[in-house]
mmCIF file of the C-alpha atoms, coordinates in Angstrom:
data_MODEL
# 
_entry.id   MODEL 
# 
loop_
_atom_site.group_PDB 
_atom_site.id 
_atom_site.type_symbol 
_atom_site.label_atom_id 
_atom_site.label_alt_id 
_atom_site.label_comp_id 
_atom_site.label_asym_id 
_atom_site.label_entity_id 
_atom_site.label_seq_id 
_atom_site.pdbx_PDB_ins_code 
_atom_site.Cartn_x 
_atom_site.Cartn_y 
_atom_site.Cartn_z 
_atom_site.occupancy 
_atom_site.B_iso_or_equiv 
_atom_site.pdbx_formal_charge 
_atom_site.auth_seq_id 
_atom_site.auth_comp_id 
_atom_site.auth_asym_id 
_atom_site.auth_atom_id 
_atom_site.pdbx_PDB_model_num 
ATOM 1  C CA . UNK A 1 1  ? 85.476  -8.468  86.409 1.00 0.00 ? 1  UNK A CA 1 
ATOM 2  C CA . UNK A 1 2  ? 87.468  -8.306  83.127 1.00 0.00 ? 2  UNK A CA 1 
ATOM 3  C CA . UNK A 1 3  ? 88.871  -4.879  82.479 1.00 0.00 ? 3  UNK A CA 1 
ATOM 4  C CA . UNK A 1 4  ? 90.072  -4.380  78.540 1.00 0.00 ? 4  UNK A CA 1 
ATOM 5  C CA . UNK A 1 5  ? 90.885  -1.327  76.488 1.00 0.00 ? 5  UNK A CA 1 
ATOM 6  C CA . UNK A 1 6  ? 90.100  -1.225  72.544 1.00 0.00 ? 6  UNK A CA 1 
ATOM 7  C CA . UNK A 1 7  ? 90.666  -5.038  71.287 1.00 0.00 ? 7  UNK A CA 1 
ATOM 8  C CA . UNK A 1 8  ? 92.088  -6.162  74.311 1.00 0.00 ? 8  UNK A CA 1 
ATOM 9  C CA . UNK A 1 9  ? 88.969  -8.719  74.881 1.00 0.00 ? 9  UNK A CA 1 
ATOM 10 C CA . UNK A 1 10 ? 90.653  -10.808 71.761 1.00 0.00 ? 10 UNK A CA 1 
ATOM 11 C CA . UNK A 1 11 ? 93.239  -12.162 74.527 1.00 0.00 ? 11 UNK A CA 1 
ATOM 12 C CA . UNK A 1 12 ? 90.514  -14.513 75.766 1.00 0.00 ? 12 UNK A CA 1 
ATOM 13 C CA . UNK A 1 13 ? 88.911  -15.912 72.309 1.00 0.00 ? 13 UNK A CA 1 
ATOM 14 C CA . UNK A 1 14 ? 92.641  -15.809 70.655 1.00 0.00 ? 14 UNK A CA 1 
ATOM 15 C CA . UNK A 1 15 ? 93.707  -18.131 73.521 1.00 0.00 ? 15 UNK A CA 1 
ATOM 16 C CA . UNK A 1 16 ? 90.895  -20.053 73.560 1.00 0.00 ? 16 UNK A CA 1 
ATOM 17 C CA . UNK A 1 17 ? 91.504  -20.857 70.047 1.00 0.00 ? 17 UNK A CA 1 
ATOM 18 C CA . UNK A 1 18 ? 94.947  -22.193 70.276 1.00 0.00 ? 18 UNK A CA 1 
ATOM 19 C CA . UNK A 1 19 ? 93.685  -24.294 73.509 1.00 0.00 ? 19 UNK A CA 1 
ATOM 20 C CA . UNK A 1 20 ? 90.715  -25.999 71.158 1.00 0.00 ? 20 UNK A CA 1 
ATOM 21 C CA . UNK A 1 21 ? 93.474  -26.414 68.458 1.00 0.00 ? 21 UNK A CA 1 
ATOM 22 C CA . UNK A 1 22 ? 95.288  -28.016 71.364 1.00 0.00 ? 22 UNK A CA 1 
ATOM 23 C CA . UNK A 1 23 ? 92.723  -30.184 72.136 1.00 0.00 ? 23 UNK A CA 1 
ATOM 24 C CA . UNK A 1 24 ? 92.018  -31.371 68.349 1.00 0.00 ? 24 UNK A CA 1 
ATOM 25 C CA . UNK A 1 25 ? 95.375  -32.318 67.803 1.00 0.00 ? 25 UNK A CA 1 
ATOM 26 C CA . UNK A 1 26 ? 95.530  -34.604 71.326 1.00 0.00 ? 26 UNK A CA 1 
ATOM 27 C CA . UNK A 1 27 ? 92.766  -36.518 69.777 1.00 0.00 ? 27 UNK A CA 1 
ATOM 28 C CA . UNK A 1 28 ? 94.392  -36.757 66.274 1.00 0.00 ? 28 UNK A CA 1 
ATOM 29 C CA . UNK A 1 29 ? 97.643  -38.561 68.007 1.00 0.00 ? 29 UNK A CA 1 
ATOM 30 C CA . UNK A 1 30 ? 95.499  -41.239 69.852 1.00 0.00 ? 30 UNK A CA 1 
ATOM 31 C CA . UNK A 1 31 ? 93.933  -39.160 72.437 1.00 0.00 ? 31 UNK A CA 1 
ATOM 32 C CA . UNK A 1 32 ? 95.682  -40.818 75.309 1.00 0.00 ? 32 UNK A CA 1 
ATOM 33 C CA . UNK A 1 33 ? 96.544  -38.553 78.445 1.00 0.00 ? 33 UNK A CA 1 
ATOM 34 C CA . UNK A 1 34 ? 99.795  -38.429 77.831 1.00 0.00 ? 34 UNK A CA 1 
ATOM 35 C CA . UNK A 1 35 ? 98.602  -37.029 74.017 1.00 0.00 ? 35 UNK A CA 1 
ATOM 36 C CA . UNK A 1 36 ? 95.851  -34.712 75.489 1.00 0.00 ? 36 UNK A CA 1 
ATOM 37 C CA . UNK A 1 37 ? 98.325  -33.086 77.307 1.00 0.00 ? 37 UNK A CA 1 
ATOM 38 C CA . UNK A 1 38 ? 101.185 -32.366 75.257 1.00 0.00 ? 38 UNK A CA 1 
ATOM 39 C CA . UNK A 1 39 ? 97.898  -31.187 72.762 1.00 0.00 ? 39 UNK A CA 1 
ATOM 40 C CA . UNK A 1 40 ? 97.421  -28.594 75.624 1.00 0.00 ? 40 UNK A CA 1 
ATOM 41 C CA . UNK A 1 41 ? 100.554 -27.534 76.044 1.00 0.00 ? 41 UNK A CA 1 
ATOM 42 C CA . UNK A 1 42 ? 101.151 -26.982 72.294 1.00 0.00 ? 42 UNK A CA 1 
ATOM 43 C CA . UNK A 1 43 ? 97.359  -25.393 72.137 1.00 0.00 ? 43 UNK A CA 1 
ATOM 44 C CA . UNK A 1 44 ? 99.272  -23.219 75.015 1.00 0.00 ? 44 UNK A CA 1 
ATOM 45 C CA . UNK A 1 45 ? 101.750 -22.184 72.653 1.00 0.00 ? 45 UNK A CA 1 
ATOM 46 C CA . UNK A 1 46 ? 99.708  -21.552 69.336 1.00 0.00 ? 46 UNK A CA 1 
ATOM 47 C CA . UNK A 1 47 ? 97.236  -19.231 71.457 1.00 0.00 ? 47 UNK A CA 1 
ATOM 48 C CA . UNK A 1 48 ? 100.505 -17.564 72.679 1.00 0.00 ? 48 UNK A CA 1 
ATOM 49 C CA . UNK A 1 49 ? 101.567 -16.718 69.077 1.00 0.00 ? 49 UNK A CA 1 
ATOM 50 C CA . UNK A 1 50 ? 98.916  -15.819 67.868 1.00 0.00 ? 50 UNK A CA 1 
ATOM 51 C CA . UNK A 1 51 ? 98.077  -13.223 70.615 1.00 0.00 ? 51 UNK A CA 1 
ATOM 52 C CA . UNK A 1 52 ? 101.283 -11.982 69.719 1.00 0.00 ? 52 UNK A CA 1 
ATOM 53 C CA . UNK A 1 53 ? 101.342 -11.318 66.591 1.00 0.00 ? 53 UNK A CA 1 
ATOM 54 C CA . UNK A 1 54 ? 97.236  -10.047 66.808 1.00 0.00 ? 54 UNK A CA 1 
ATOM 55 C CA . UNK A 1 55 ? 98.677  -7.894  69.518 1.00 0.00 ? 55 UNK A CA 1 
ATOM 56 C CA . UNK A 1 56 ? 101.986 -6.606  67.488 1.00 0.00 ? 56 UNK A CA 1 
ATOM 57 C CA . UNK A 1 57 ? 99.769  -6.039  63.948 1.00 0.00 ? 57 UNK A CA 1 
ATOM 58 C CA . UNK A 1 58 ? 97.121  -3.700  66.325 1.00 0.00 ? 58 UNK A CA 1 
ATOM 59 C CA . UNK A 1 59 ? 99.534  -1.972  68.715 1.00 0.00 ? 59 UNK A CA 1 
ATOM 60 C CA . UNK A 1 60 ? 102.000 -1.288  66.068 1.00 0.00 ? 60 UNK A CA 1 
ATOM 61 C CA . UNK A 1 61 ? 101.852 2.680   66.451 1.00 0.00 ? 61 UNK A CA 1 
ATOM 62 C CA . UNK A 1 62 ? 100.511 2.660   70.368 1.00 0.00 ? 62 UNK A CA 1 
ATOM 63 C CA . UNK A 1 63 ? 99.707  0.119   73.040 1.00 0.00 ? 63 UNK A CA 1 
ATOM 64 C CA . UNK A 1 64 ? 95.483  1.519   73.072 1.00 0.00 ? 64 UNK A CA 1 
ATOM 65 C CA . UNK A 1 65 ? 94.632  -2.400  73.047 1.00 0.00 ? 65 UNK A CA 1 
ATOM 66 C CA . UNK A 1 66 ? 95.398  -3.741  76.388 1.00 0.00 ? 66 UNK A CA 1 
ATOM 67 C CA . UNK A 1 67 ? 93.882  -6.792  78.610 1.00 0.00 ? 67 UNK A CA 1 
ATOM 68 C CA . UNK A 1 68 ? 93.839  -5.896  82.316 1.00 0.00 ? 68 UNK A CA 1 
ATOM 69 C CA . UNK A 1 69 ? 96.408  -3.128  81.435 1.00 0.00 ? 69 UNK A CA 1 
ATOM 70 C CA . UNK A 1 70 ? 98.506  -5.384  79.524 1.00 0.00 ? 70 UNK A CA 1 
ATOM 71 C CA . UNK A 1 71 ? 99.889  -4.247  76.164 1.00 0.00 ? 71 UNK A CA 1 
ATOM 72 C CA . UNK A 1 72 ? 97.765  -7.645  73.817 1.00 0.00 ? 72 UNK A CA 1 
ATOM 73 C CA . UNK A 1 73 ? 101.216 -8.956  72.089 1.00 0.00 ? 73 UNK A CA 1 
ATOM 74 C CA . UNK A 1 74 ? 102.562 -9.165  76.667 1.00 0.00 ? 74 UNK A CA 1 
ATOM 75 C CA . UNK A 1 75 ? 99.691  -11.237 76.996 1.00 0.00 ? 75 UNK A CA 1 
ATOM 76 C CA . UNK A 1 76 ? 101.778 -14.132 74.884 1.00 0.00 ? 76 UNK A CA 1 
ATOM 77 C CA . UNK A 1 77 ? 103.648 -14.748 77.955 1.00 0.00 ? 77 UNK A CA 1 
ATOM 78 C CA . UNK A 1 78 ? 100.236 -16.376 80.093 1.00 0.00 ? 78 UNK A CA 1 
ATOM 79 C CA . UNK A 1 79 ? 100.459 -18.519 77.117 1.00 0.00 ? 79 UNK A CA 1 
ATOM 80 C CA . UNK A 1 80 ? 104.256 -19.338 78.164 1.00 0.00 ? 80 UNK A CA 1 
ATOM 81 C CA . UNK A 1 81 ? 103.628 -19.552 81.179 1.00 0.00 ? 81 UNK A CA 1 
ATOM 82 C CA . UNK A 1 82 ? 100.327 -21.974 80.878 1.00 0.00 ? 82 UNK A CA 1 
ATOM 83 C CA . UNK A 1 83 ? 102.888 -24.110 78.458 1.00 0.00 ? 83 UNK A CA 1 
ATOM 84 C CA . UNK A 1 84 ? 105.530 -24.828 80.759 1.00 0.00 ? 84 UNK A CA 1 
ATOM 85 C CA . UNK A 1 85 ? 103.305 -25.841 83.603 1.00 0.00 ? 85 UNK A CA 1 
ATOM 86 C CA . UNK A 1 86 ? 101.803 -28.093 81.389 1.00 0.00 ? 86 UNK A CA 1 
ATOM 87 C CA . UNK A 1 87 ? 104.720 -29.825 80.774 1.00 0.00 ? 87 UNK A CA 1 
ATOM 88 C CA . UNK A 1 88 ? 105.657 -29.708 84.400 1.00 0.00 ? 88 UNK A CA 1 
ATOM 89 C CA . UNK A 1 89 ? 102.542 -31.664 84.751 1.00 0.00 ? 89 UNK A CA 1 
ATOM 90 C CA . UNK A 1 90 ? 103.182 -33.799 82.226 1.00 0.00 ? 90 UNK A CA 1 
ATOM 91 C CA . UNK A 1 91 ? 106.825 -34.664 84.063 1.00 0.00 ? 91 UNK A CA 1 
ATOM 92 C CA . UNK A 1 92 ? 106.088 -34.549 87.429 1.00 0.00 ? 92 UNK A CA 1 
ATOM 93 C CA . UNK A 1 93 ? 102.776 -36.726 87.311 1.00 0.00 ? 93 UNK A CA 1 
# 
């Protein structure tokens, strides 16, 4: 069950976009594993960003657009959080 509040839903799509532009730009640089994942973890980031600013720019006068309870431009930190585990990954494989 997904529980949003006004444009909170955009946290998924948003994130989802950075992860495909992730995954474009681990092809572009060989598409290796090594490549792929680095692509993720900057797709991580990207998605991240642009949550937060998406969320800032909409909850600039109130927090009404929430993911799971979540003020949107909070959300940014799953894409933190996705990031460095991806590069723990990338270290500890």
């Amino acid at each position: 069950m997904i529980i949003w509040y006004g444009w909170g839903i955009l946290v998924l799509p948003l994130m989802g976009l950075g992860v495909g532009v992730g995954a474009v730009l681990g092809q572009l640089f060989g598409g290796s594993l090594l490549a792929q994942d680095i692509g993720l973890v900057i797709g991580f980031l990207v998605g991240g960003a642009v949550v937060r600013v998406v969320g800032k720019a909409l909850n600039r006068d109130h927090d009404h657009h929430r993911f799971f309870g979540v003020p949107m431009q909070h959300c940014a930190w799953a894409g933190v959080a996705l990031a460095l585990a991806g590069v723990a990954i990338i270290v500890f494989r």
